[in-house]
Short mmCIF file of C-alpha atoms in Angstrom, two decimals:
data_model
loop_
_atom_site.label_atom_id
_atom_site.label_comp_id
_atom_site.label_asym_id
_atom_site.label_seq_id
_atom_site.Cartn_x
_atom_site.Cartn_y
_atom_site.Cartn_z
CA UNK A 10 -32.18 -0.75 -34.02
CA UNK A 11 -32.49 0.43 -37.63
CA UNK A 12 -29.31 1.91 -37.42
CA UNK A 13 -27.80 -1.57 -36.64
CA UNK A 14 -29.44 -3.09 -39.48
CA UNK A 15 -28.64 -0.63 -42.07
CA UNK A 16 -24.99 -0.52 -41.07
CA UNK A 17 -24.97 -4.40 -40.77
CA UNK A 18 -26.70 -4.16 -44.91
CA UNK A 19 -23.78 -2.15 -46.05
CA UNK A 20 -21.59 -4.58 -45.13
CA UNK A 21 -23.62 -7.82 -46.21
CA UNK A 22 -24.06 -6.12 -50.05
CA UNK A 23 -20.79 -4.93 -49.75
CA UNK A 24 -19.35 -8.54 -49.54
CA UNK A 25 -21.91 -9.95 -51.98
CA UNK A 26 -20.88 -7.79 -54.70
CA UNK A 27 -17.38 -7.93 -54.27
CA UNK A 28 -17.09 -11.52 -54.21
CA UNK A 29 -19.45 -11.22 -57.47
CA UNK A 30 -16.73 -8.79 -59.00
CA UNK A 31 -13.96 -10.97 -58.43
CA UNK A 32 -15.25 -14.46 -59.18
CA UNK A 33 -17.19 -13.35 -62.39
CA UNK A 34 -15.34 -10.29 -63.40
CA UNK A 35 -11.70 -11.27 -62.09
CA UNK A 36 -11.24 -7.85 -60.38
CA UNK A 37 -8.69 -9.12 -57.88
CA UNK A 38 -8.22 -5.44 -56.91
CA UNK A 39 -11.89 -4.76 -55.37
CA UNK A 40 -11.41 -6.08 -51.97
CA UNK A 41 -8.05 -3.98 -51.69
CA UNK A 42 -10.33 -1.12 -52.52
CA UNK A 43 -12.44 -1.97 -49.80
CA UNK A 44 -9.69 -2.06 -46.76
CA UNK A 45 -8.22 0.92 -48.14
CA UNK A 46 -11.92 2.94 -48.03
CA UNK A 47 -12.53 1.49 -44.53
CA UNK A 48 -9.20 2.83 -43.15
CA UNK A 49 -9.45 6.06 -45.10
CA UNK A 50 -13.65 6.22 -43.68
CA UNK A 51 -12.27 5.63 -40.13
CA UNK A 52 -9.42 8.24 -40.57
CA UNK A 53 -12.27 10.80 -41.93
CA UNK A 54 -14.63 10.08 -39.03
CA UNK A 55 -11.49 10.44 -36.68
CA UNK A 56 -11.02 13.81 -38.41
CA UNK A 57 -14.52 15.34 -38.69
CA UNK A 58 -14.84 14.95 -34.69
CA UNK A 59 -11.51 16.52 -34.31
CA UNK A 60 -12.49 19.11 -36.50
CA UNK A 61 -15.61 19.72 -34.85
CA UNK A 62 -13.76 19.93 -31.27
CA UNK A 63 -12.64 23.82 -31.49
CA UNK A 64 -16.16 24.83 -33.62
CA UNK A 65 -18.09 22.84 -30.88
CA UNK A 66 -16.00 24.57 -27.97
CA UNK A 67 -16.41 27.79 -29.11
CA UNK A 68 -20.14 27.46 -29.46
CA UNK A 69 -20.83 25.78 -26.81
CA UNK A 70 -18.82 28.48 -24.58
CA UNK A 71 -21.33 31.23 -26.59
CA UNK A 72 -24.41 29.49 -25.20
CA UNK A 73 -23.40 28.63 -21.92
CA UNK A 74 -22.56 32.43 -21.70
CA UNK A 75 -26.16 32.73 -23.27
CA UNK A 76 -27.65 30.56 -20.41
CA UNK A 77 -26.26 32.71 -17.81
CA UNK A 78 -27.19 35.73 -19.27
CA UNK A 79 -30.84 34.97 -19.80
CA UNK A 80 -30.71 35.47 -23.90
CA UNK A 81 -31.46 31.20 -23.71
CA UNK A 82 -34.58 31.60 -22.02
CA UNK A 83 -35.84 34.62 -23.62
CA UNK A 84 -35.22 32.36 -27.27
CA UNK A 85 -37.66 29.74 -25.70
CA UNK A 86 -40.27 32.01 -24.38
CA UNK A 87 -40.21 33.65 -27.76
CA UNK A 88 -40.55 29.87 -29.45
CA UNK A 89 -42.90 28.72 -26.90
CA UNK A 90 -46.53 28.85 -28.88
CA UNK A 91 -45.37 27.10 -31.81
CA UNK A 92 -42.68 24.79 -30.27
CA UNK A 93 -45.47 23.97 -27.28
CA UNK A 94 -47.50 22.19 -30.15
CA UNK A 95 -44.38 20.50 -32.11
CA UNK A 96 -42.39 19.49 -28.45
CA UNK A 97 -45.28 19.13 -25.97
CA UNK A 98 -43.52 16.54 -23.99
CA UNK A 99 -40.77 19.80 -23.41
CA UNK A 100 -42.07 21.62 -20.26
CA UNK A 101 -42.73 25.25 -20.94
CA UNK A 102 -39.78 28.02 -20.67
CA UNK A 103 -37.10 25.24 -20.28
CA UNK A 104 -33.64 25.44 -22.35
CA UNK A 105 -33.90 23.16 -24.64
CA UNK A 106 -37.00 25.25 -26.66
CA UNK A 107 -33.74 27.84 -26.62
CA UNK A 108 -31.27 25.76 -28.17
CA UNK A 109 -33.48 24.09 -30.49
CA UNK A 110 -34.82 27.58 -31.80
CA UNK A 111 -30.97 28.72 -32.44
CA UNK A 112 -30.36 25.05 -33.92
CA UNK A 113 -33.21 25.95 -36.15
CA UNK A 114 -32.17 29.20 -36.93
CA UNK A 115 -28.52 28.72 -37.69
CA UNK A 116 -29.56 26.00 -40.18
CA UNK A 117 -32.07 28.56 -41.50
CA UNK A 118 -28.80 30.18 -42.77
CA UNK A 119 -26.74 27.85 -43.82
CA UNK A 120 -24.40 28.27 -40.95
CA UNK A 121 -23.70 24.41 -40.21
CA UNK A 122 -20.44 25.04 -38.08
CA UNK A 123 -22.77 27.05 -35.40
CA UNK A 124 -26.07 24.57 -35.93
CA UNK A 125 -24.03 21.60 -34.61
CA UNK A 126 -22.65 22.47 -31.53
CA UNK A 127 -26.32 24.18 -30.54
CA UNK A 128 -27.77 21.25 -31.88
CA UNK A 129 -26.02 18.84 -30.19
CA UNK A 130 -26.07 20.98 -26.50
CA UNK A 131 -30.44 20.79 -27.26
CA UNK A 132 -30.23 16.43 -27.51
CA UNK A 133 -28.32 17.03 -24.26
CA UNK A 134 -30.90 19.57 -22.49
CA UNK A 135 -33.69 16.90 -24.13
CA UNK A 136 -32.17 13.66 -23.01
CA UNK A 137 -32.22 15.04 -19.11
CA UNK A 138 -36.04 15.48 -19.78
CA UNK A 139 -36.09 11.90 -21.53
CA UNK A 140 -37.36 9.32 -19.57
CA UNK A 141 -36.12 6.03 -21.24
CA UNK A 142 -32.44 7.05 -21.44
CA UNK A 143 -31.40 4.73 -23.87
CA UNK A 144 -34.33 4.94 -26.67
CA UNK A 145 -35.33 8.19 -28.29
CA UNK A 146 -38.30 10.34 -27.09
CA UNK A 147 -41.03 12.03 -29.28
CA UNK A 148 -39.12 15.27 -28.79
CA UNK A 149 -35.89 13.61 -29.95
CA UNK A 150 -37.14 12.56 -33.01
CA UNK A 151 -38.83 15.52 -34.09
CA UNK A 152 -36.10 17.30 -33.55
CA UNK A 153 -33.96 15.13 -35.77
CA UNK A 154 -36.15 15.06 -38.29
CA UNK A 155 -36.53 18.47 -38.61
CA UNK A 156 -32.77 18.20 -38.79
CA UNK A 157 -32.28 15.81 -41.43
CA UNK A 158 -34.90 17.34 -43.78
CA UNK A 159 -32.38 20.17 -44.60
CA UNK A 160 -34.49 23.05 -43.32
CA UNK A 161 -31.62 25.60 -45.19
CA UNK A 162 -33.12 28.93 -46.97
CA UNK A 163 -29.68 30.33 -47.84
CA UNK A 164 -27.34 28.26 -49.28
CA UNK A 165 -24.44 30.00 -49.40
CA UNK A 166 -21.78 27.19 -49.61
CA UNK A 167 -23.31 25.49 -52.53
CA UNK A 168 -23.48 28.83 -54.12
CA UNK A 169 -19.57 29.49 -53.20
CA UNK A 170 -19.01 25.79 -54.96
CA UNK A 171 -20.44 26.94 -58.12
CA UNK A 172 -18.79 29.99 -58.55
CA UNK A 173 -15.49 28.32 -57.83
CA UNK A 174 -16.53 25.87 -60.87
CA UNK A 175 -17.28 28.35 -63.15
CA UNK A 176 -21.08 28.41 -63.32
CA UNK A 177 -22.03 31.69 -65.04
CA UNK A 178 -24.82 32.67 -62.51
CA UNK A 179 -24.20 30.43 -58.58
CA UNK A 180 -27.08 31.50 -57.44
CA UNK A 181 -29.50 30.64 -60.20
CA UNK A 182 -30.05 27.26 -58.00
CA UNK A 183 -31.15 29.46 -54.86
CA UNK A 184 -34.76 29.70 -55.53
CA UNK A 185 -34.86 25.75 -56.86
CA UNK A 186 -33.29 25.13 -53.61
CA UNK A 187 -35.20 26.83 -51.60
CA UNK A 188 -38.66 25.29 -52.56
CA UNK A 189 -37.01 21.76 -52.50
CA UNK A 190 -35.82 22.05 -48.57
CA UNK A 191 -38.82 23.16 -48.10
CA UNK A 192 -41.10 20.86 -48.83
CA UNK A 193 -38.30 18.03 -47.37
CA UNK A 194 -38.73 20.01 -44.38
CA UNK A 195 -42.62 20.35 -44.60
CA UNK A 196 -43.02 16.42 -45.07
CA UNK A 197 -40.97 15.71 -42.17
CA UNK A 198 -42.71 18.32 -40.20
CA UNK A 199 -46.10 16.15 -41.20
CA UNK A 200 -44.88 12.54 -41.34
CA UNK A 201 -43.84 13.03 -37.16
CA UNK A 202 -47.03 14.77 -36.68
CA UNK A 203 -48.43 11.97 -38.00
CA UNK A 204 -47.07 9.32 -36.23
CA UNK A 205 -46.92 11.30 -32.68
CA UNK A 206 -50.97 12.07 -33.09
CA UNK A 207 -50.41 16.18 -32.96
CA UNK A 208 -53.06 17.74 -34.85
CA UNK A 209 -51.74 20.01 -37.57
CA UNK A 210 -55.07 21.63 -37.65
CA UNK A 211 -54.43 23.30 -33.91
CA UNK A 212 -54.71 27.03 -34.43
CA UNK A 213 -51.00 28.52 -33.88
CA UNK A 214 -49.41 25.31 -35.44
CA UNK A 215 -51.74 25.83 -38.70
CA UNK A 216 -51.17 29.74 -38.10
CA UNK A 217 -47.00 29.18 -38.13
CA UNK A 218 -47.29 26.91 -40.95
CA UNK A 219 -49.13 28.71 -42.98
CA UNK A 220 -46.87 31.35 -42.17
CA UNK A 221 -44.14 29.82 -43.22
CA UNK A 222 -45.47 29.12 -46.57
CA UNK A 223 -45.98 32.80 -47.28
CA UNK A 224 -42.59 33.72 -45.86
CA UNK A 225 -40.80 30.92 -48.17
CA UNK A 226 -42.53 32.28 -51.35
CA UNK A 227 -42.04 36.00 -50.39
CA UNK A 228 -38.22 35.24 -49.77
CA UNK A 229 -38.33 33.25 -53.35
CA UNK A 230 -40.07 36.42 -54.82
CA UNK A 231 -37.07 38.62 -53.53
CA UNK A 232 -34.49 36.81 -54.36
CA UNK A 233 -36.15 36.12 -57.37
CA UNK A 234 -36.30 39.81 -58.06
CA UNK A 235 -32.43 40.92 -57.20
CA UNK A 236 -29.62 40.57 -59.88
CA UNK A 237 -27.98 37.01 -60.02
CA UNK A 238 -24.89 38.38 -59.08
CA UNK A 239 -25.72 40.20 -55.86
CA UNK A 240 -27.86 37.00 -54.49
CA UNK A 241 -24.82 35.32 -53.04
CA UNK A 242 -23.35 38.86 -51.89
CA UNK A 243 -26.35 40.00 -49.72
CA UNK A 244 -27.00 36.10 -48.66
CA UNK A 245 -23.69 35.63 -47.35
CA UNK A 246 -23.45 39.27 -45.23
CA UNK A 247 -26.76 38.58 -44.02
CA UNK A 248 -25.99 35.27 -42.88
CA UNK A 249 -22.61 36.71 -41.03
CA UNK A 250 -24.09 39.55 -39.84
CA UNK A 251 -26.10 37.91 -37.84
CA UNK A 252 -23.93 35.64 -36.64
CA UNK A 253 -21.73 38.06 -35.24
CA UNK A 254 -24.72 40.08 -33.76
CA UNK A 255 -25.79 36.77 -31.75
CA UNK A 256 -22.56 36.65 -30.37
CA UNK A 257 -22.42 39.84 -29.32
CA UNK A 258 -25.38 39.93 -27.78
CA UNK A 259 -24.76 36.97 -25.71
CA UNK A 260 -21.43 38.36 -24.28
CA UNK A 261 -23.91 41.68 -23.60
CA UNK A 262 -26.07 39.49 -21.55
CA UNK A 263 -23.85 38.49 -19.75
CA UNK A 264 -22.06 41.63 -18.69
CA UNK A 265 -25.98 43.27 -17.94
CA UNK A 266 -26.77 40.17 -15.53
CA UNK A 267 -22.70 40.74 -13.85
CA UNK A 268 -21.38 37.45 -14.72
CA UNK A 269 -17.90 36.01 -15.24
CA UNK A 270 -17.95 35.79 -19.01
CA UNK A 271 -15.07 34.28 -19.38
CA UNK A 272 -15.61 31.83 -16.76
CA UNK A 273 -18.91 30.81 -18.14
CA UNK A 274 -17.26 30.61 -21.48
CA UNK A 275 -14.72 28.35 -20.27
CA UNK A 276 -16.91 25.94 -18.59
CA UNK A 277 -19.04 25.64 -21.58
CA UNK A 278 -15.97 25.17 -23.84
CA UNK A 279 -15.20 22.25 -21.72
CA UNK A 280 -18.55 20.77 -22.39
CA UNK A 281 -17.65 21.13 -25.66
CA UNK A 282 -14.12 19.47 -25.73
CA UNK A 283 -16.12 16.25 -24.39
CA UNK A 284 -19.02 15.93 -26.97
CA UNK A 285 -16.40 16.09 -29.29
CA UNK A 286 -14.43 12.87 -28.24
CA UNK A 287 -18.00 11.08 -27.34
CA UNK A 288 -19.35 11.06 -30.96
CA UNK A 289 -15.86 9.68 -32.68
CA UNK A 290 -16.48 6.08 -32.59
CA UNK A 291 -20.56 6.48 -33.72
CA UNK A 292 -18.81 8.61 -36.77
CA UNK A 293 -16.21 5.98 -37.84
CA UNK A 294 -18.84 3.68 -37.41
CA UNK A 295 -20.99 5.50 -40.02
CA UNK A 296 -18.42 6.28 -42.49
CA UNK A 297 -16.98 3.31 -42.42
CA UNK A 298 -20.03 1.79 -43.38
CA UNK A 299 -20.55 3.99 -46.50
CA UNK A 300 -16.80 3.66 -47.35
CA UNK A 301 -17.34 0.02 -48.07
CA UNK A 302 -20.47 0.30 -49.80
CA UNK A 303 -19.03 3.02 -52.26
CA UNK A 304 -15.95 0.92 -52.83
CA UNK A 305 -16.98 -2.29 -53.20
CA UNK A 306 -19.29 -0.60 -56.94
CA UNK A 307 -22.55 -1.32 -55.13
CA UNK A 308 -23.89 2.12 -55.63
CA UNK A 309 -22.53 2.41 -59.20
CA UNK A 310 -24.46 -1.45 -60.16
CA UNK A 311 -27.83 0.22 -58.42
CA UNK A 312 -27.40 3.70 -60.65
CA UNK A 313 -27.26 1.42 -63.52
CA UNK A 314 -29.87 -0.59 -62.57
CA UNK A 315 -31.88 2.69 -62.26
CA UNK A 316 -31.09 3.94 -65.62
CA UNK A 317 -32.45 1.15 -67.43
CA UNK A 318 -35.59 1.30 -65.41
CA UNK A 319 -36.11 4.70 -66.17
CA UNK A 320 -35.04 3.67 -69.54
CA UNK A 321 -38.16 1.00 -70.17
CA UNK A 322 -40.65 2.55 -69.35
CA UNK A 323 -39.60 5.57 -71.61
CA UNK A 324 -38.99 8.28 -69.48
CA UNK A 325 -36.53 11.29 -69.50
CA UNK A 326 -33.27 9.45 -67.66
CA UNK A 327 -31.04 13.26 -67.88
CA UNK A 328 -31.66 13.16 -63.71
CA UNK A 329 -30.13 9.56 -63.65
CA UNK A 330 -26.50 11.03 -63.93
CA UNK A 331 -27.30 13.16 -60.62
CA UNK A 332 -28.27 9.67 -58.92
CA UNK A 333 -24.99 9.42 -56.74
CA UNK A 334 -25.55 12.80 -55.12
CA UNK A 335 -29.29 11.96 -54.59
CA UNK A 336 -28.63 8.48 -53.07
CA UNK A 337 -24.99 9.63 -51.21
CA UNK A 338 -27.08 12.37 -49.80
CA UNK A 339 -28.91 10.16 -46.56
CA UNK A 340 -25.52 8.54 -46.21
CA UNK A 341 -22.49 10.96 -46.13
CA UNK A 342 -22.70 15.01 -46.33
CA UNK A 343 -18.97 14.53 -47.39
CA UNK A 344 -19.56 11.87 -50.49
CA UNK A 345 -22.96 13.61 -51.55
CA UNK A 346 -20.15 16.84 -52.00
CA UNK A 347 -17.74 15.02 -53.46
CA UNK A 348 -20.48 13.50 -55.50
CA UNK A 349 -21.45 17.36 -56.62
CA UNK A 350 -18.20 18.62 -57.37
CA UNK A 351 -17.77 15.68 -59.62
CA UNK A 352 -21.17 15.72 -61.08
CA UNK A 353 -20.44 19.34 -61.67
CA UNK A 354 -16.49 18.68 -62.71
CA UNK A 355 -17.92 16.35 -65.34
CA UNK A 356 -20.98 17.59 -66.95
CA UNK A 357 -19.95 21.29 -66.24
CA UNK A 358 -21.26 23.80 -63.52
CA UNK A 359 -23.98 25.05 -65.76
CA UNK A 360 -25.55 21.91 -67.27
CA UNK A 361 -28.36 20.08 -65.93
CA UNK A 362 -26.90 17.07 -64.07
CA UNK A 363 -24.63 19.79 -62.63
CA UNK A 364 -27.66 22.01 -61.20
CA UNK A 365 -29.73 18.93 -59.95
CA UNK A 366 -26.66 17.64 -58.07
CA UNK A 367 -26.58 21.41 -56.72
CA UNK A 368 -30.22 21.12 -55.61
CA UNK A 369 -29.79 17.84 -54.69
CA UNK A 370 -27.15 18.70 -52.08
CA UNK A 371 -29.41 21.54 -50.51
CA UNK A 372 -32.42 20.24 -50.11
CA UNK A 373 -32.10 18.19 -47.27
CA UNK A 374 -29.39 16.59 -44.59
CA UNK A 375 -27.37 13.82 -44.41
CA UNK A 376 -29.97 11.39 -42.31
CA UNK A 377 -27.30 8.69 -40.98
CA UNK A 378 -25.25 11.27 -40.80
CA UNK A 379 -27.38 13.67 -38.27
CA UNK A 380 -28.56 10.62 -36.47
CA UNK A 381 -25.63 8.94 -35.76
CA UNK A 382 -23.91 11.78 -34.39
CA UNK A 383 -26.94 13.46 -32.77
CA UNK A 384 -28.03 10.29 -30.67
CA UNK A 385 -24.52 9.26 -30.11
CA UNK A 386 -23.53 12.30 -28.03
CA UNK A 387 -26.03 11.37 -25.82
CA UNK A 388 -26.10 7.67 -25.98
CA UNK A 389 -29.41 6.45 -27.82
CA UNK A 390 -29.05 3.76 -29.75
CA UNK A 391 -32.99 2.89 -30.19
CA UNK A 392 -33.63 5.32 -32.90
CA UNK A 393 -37.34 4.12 -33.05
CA UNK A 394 -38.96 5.26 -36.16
CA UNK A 395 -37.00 8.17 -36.47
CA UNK A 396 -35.29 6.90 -39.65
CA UNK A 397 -38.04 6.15 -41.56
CA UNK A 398 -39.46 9.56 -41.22
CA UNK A 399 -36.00 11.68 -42.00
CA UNK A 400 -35.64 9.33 -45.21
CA UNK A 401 -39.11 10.17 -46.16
CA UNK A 402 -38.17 14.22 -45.95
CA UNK A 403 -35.22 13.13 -47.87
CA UNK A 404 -37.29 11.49 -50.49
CA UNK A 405 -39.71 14.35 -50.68
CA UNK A 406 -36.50 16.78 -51.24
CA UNK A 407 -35.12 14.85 -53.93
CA UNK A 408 -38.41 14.35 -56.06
CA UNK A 409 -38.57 18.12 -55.42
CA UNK A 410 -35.36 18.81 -56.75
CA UNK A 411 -35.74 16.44 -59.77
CA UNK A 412 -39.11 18.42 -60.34
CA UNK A 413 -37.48 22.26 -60.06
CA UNK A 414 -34.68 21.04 -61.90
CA UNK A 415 -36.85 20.40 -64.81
CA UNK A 416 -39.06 23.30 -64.12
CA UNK A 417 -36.11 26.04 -64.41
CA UNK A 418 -33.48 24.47 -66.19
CA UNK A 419 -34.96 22.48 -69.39
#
């Protein structure tokens, strides 16, 4: 339902400020611009899910060879104490704790190719445990929440951006970034609790967050210790390394419990080839949406309007020029890069605006993004209050950037 009227807003403003350009401003070219952006939003959504059809194939083969194997299960067992308190409608040992741990995981490190299709096979696993099929259960949404918050420690693609751009040291943003998705992850971790009544003060859920804390800063502290230009060198082998090792080991699994893996591989590639084609028209939807918002100047009059707030009142406005990556961020993953690279393209890889746009694209998801294509693959379309929560992670992240931005750059 929110979804509906959000989508149904970008339309609405869309046309309001359109008509406002061409009657007061004469800009007979504006609603041109907004055609073109719709059929260029639905040929992008067209082309992400076709895109995503080999990734989500491949990966989805991997698990179902994991399944079979037993590595699955032994994932959820491992997960079960902490994931027990976050997912208690999820019975105990059942595969979804196991595809929601790898989900988890693979976002960990950045790898978003391999968190998708996992991601996507868990809302399956959880909507055969949901019991209103077409409205989201508590499960659902903290899963997507925890989603949409960002939840990434190693960010190697921003870091691969920067050095392309010339930024003397990429990875100087790593430790800015990694506080920032964290506490975007952290306050969407609460906010759910919140509203779901779990107790955050239950002994292994206040035992795995603390825990978390410490691990966060100890990773900051040795990143934070290792030369600037060996940060994105160890991130990304790590990150691969692993990878590779998970895939291995499934494909081990499954030859010790005397399987067809190629079979099982084959039957989960299938799986994937579907999801693929069953989340196209909830991503044209989405993009389309944004398209016209972008194009008709609506985000460019609210910047504006921003920066002579912030203006008033007297305060610093240097984070206003990062605005379009902050606010493009909930909407499109695509834009808020595109709203980077130009941030960056403009101001220069190594000034402020083009480190807060940097941070700003790592510390959390793209909400509409995540939900749309999330629910969609399994046919929700009553989000609940799932929304309201992922955009108040995303909030948290960006005042968290904004405030590590200022703390280690000015």
């Amino acid at each position: 339902m929110v979804l509906n009227y959000i989508w149904i807003a970008f339309f609405l403003i869309a046309f309001v400020v359109a008509a406002g350009r061409l009657v007061i401003g004469g800009d007979t070219q504006v609603f041109t611009d907004i055609i073109n952006a719709s059929f260029a939003s639905a040929k992008s959504g067209f082309e992400i899910s076709l895109g995503l059809t080999g990734v989500l194939a491949l990966w989805l083969g991997i698990l179902k060879i994991g399944e079979r194997g037993g590595i699955v299960q032994a994932f959820a067992r491992m997960a079960s104490p902490v994931f027990s308190k976050l997912f208690p409608g999820i019975p105990k040992d059942h595969p979804a704790t196991g595809s929601i741990f790898m989900n988890f995981s693979a976002n960990l490190l950045g790898l978003d190719n391999a968190a998708t299709p996992m991601g996507l096979k868990a809302m399956q696993q959880l909507q055969e445990l949901n019991q209103k099929k077409g409205s989201a259960s508590d499960a659902m949404i903290m899963f997507l929440c925890v989603n949409a918050s960002g939840l990434t420690l190693i960010p190697v693609t921003i870091m691969m951006y920067r050095a392309q751009l010339g930024a003397a040291n990429p990875s100087d943003v790593f430790l800015p970034i990694l506080l920032a998705t964290f506490t975007s992850t952290l306050v969407a971790i609460i906010a759910v609790c919140v509203r779901q009544r779990i107790s955050l003060f239950q002994r292994t859920l206040a035992f795995f967050l603390g825990g978390a804390i410490l691990f966060v800063v100890g990773l900051a502290w040795l990143f934070y210790a290792l030369p600037q230009d060996k940060v994105s060198l160890y991130s990304t082998l790590f990150a691969n390394t692993l990878l590779f090792t998970i895939i291995c080991g499934f494909i081990i699994s499954g030859l010790r419990k005397k399987i067809n893996v190629y079979d099982a591989f084959i039957e989960g590639a299938k799986e994937g080839f579907h999801t693929a084609v069953t989340i196209i028209p909830y991503l044209v939807a989405i993009l389309v949406g944004v398209g016209i918002f972008r194009a008709s100047g609506a985000m460019d009059f609210l910047i504006d309007g921003v920066r002579a707030g912030v203006a008033a009142v007297g305060l610093n406005t240097d984070f206003v020029e990062a605005l379009p990556t902050i606010l493009m961020k909930p909407l499109s993953g695509s834009g808020a890069r595109g709203m980077m690279l130009d941030a960056m393209n403009t101001y220069g890889a190594d000034s402020f605006v083009g480190r807060l746009a940097s941070i700003v694209q790592g510390s959390c998801d793209t909400t509409f993004y995540v939900v749309a294509l999330y629910y969609g693959s399994v046919g929700i379309r009553n989000t609940r209050y799932t929304v309201t929560c992922a955009l108040l992670a995303d909030l948290a992240g960006a005042i968290a950037a904004i405030t590590m931005a200022y703390l280690f750059f000015t």
